[in-house]
Short mmCIF file of C-alpha atoms in Angstrom, two decimals:
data_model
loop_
_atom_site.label_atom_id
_atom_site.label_comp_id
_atom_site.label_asym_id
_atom_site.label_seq_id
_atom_site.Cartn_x
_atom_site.Cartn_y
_atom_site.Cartn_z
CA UNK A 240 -28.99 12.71 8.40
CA UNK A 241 -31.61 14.51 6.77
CA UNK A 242 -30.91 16.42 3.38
CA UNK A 243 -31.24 20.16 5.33
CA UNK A 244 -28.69 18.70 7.46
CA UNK A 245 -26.94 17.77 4.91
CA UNK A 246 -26.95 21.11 2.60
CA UNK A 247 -25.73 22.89 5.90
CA UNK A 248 -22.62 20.80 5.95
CA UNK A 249 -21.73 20.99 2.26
CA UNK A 250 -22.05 24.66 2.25
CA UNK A 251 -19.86 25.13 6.08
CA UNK A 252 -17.26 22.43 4.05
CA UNK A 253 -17.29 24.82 1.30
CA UNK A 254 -16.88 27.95 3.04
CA UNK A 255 -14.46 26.50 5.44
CA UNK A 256 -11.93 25.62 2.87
CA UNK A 257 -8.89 28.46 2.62
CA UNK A 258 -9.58 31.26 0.40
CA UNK A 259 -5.65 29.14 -1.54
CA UNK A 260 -7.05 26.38 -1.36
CA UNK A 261 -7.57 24.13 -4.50
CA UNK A 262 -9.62 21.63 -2.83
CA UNK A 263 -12.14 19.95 -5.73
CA UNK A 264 -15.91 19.59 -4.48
CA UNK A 265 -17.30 16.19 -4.16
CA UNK A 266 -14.51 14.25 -2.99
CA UNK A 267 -16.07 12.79 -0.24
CA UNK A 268 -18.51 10.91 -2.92
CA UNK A 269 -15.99 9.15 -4.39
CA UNK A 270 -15.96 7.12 -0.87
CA UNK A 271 -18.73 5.03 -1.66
CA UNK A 272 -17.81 1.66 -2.67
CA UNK A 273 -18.13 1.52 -6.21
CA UNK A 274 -17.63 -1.89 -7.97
CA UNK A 275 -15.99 -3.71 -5.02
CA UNK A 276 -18.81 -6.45 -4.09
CA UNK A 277 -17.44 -6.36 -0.39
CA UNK A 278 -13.60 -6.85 -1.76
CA UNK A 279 -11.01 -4.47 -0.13
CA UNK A 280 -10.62 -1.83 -2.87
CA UNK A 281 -7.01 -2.34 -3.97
CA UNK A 282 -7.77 -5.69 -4.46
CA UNK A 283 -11.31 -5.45 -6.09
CA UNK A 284 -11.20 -6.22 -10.19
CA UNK A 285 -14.43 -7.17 -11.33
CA UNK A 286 -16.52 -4.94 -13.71
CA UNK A 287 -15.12 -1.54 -12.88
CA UNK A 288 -11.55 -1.52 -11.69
CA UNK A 289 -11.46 1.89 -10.23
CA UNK A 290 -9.71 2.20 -7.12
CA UNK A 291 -5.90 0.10 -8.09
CA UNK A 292 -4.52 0.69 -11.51
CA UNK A 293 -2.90 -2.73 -11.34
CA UNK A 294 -6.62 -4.23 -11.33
CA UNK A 295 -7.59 -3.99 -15.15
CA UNK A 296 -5.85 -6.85 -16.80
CA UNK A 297 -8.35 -8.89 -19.06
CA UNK A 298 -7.56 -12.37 -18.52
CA UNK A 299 -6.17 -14.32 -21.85
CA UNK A 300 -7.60 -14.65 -24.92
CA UNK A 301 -10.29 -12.15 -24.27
CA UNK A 302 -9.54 -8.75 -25.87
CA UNK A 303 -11.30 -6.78 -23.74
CA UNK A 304 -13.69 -6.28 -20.82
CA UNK A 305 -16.68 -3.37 -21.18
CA UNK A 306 -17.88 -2.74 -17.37
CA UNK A 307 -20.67 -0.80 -14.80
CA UNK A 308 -21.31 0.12 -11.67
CA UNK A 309 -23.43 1.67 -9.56
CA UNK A 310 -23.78 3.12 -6.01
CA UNK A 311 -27.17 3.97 -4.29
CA UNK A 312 -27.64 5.16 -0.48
CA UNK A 313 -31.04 5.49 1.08
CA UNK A 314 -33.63 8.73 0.23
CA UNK A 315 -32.79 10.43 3.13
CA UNK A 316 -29.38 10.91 1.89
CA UNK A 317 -29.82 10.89 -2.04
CA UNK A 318 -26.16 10.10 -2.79
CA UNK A 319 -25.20 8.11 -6.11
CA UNK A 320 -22.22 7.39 -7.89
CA UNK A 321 -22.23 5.28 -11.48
CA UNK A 322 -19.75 4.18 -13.62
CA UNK A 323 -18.41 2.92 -16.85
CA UNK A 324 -15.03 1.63 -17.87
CA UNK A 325 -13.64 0.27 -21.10
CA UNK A 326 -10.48 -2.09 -20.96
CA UNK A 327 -8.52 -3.44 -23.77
CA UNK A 328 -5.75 -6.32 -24.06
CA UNK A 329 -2.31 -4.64 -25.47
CA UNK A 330 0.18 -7.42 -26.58
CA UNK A 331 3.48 -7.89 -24.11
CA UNK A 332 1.05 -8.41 -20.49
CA UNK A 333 -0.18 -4.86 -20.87
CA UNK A 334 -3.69 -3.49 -20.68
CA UNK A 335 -5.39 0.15 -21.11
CA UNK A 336 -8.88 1.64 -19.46
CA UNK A 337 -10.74 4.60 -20.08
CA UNK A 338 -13.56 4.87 -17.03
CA UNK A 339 -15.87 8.08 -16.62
CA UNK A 340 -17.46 8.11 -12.73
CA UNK A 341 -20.01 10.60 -12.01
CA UNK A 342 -21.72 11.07 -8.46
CA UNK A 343 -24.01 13.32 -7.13
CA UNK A 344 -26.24 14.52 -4.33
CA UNK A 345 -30.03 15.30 -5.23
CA UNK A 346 -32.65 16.77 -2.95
CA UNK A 347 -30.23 19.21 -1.02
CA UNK A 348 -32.66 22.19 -0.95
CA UNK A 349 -31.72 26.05 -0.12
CA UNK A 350 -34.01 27.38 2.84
CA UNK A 351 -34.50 30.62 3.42
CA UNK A 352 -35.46 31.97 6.85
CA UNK A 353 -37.31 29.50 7.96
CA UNK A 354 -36.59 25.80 6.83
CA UNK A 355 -40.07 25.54 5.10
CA UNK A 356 -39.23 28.00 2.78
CA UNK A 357 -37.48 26.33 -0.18
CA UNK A 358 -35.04 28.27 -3.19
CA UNK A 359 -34.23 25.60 -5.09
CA UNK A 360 -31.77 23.03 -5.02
CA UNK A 361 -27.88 22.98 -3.97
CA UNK A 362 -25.24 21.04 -6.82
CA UNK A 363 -23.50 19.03 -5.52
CA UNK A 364 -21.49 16.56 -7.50
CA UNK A 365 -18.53 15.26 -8.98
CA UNK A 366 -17.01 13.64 -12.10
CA UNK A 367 -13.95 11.60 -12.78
CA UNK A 368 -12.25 10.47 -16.09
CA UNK A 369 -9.07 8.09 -15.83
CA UNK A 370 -7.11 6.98 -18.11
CA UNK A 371 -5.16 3.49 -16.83
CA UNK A 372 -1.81 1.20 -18.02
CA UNK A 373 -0.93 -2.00 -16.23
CA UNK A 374 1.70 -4.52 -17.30
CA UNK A 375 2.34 -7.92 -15.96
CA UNK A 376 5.45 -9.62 -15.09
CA UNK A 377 5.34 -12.99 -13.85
CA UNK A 378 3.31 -12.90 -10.67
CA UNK A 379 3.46 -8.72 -10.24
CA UNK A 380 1.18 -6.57 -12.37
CA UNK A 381 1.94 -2.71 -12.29
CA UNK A 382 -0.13 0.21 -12.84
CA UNK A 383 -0.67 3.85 -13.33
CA UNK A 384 -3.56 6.53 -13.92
CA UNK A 385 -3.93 9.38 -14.74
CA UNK A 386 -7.40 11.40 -13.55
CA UNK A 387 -9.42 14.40 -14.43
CA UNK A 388 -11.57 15.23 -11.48
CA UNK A 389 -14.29 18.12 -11.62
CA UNK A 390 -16.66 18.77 -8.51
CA UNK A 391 -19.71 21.28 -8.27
CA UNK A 392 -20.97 23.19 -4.75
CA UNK A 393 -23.65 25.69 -5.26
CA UNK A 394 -21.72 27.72 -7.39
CA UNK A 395 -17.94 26.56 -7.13
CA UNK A 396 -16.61 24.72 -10.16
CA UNK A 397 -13.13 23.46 -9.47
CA UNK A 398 -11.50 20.54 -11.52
CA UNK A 399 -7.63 19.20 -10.81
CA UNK A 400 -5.35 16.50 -12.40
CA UNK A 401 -4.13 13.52 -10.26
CA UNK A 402 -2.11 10.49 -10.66
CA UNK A 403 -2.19 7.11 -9.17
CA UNK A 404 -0.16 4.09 -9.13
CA UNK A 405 -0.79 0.47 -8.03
CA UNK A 406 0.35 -3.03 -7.49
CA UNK A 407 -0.75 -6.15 -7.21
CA UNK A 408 1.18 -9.45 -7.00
CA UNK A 409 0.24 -13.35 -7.37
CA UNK A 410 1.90 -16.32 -5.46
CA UNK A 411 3.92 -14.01 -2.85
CA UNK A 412 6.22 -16.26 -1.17
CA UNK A 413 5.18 -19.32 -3.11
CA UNK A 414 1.90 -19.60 -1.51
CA UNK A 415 -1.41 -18.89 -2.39
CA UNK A 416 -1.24 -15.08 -1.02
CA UNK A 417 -2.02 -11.96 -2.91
CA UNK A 418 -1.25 -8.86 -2.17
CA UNK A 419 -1.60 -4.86 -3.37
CA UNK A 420 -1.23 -1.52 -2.91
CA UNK A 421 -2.44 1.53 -4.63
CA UNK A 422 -3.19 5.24 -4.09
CA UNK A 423 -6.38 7.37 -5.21
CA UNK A 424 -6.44 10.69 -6.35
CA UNK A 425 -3.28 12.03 -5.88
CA UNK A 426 -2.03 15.41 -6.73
CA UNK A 427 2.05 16.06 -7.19
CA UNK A 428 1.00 19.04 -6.30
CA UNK A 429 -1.69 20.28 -2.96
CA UNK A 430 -2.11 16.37 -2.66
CA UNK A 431 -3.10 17.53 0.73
CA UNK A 432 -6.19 19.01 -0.60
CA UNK A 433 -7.32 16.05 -2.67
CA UNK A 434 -7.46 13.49 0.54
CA UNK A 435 -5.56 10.92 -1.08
CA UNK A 436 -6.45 7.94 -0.41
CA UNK A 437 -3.36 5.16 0.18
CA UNK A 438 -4.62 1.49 0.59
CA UNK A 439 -3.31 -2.06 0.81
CA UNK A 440 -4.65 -5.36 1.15
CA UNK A 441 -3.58 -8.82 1.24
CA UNK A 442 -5.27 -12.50 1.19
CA UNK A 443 -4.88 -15.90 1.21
CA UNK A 444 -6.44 -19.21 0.14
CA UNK A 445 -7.24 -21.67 3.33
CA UNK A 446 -9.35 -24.03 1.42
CA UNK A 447 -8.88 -25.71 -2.16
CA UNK A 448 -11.03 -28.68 -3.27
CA UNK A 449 -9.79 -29.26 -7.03
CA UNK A 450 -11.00 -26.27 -9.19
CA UNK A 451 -14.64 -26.92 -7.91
CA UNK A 452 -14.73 -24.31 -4.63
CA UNK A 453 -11.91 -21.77 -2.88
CA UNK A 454 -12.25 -20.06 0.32
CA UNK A 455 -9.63 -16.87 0.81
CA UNK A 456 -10.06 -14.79 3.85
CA UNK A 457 -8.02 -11.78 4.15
CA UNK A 458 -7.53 -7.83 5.63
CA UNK A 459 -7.04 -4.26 4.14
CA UNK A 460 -6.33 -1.15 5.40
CA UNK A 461 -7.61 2.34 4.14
CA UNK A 462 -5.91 6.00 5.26
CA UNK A 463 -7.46 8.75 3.87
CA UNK A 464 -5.41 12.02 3.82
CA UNK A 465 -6.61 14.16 7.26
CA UNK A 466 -9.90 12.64 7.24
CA UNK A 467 -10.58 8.57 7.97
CA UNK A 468 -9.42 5.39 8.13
CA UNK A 469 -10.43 1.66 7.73
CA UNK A 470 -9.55 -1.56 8.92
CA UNK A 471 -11.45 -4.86 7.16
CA UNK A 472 -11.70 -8.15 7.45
CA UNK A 473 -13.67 -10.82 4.81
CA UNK A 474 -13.76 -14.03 3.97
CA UNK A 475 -14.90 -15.15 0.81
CA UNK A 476 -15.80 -18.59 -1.79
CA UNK A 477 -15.77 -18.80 -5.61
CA UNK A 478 -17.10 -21.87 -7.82
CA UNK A 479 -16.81 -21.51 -11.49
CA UNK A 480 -19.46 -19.32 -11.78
CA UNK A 481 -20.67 -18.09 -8.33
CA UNK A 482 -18.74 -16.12 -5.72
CA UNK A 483 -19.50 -14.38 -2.29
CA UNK A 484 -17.74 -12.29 0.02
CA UNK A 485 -18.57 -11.33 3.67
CA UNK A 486 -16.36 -8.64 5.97
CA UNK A 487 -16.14 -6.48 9.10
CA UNK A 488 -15.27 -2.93 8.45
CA UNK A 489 -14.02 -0.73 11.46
CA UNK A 490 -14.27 3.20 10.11
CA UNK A 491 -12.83 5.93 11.99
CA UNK A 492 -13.15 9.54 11.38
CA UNK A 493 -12.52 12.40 13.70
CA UNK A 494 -12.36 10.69 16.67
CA UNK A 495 -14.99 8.40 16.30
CA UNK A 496 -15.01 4.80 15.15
CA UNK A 497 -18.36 2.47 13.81
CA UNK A 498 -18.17 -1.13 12.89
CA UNK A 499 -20.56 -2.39 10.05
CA UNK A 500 -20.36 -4.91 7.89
CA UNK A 501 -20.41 -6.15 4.37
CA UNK A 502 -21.58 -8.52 1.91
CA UNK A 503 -21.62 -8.98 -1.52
CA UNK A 504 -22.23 -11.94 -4.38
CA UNK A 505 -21.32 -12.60 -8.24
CA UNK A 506 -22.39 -14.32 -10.82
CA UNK A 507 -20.65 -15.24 -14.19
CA UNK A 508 -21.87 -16.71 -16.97
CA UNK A 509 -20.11 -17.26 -19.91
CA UNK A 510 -18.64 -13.58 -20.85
CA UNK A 511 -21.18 -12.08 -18.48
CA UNK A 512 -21.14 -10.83 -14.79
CA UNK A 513 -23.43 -9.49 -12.65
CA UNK A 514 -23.13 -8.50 -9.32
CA UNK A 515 -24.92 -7.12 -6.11
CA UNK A 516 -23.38 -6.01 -2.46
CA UNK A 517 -24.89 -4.06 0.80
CA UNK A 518 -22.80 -2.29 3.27
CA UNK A 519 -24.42 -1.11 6.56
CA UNK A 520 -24.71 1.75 8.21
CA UNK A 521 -22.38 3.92 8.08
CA UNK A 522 -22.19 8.18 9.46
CA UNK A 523 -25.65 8.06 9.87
CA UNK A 524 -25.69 7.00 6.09
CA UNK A 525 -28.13 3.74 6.71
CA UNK A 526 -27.32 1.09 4.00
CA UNK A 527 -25.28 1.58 0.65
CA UNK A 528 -26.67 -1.07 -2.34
CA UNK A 529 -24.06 -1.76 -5.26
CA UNK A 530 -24.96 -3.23 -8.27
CA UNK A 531 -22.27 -4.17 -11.57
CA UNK A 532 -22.46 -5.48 -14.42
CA UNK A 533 -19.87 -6.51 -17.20
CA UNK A 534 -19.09 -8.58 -20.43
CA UNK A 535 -15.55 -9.38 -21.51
CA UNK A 536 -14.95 -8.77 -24.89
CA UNK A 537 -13.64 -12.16 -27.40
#
């Protein structure tokens, strides 16, 4: 898709939209995987917990966990997303985050009559703050959000409050079996015009050799208000210090379905983490490169 295409489509999605409506630009950037390394979403908590609430605990005695991520697609497209989150260890299992996510599209020029006659550049972007509890209770942590999101077309500025809410629980039926669910971006009120996102996920260990290796292999499920929805399925292995994941991701959007996959590694060492992933193609998007980065805090 090539960035004319591309302006075309932002500006029809823009003037499309209901003169009522209270639908906040940039929503669809907030698709790209940020900080999941190939992990279903609601289950993803490495350096930027983003997309479950229930995902920021800082594992004891660390006090905190200071995290980034980042989100490129190829030049054609121009589409990035970063972020940053901040996490500290309340006593009593509980945990708060403060994250700031900012995407954007670059390179989206306005033609004129002809399409080699250039008037600049379209905005087009988006920015997120979120401010996230979780508490843990035996093998079920809880948590909520609360967002700011503001998004830019052209010359729309449109911002709206949203809050989400998330689970994740440890040992379900006295196996080795997690499981969560979350929502993202949700609006008490016009939630319709935010496309909330509601996901859920759920793994399981099928190899164990001491504490030296574990395999887990696993499926999620994505529905995105009016718009898409994904079915994955990964298998992953963590050591001490290394981890990879693999998956097949089925994404359907009006009408249409592709299948792509996924992949994505870690590294820790000591406090540190650093991690890559790729993601195929994806509506015409060619790959999607990830890239985080965190430190837990003593």
């Amino acid at each position: 898709m090539r960035p004319a295409a591309i302006a075309a489509l932002v500006l029809a999605l823009a003037a499309s939209a209901p003169a009522g409506a209270q639908r906040v630009p940039g929503r669809d950037l907030l698709d790209l995987p940020l900080g999941t390394l190939a992990d279903p979403p609601t289950l993803a908590s490495s350096d930027v917990a983003l997309w479950n609430p229930a995902g920021i605990m800082v594992p004891a005695p660390h006090l905190g966990r200071v995290g980034f991520a980042a989100v490129q697609t190829p030049p054609d497209l121009g589409a990035s997303v970063v972020g940053i989150v901040l996490v500290g260890a309340l006593p009593r299992e509980m945990a708060a985050a403060l994250s700031v996510v900012q995407g954007s599209v670059t390179s989206l020029a306005r033609t004129g009559d002809t399409p080699e006659s250039s008037l600049g550049d379209i905005p087009y972007s988006t920015t997120m703050a979120s401010l996230g509890f979780a508490h843990r209770n035996q093998r079920v942590t809880a948590g909520l959000a609360v967002r700011f999101r503001q998004g830019t077309v052209d010359v729309e500025r449109r911002g709206a409050v949203g809050i989400d809410g998330g689970l994740l629980g440890d040992s379900l039926f006295g196996l080795p079996v997690r499981g969560a669910l979350s929502t993202f971006l949700w609006r008490p009120a016009n939630g319709g015009d935010e496309e909330t996102a509601y996901s859920g996920a759920i793994d399981g260990a099928v190899f164990h050799l001491d504490s030296l290796i574990e395999v887990r292999t696993g499926y999620s499920i994505i529905l995105v208000e009016r718009r898409t929805s994904e079915h994955y399925a990964f298998v992953g292995a963590s050591t001490r210090r290394w981890e990879g994941r693999v998956g097949l991701a089925r994404h359907e959007s009006s009408g249409e379905a592709e299948w792509f996959v996924r992949i994505g590694t870690g590294l820790q060492y000591g406090r540190y983490h650093i991690g890559v992933a790729r993601e195929g193609t994806r509506d015409e998007l060619g790959g999607i490169y990830q890239f985080t980065l965190g430190t837990l805090i003593r």
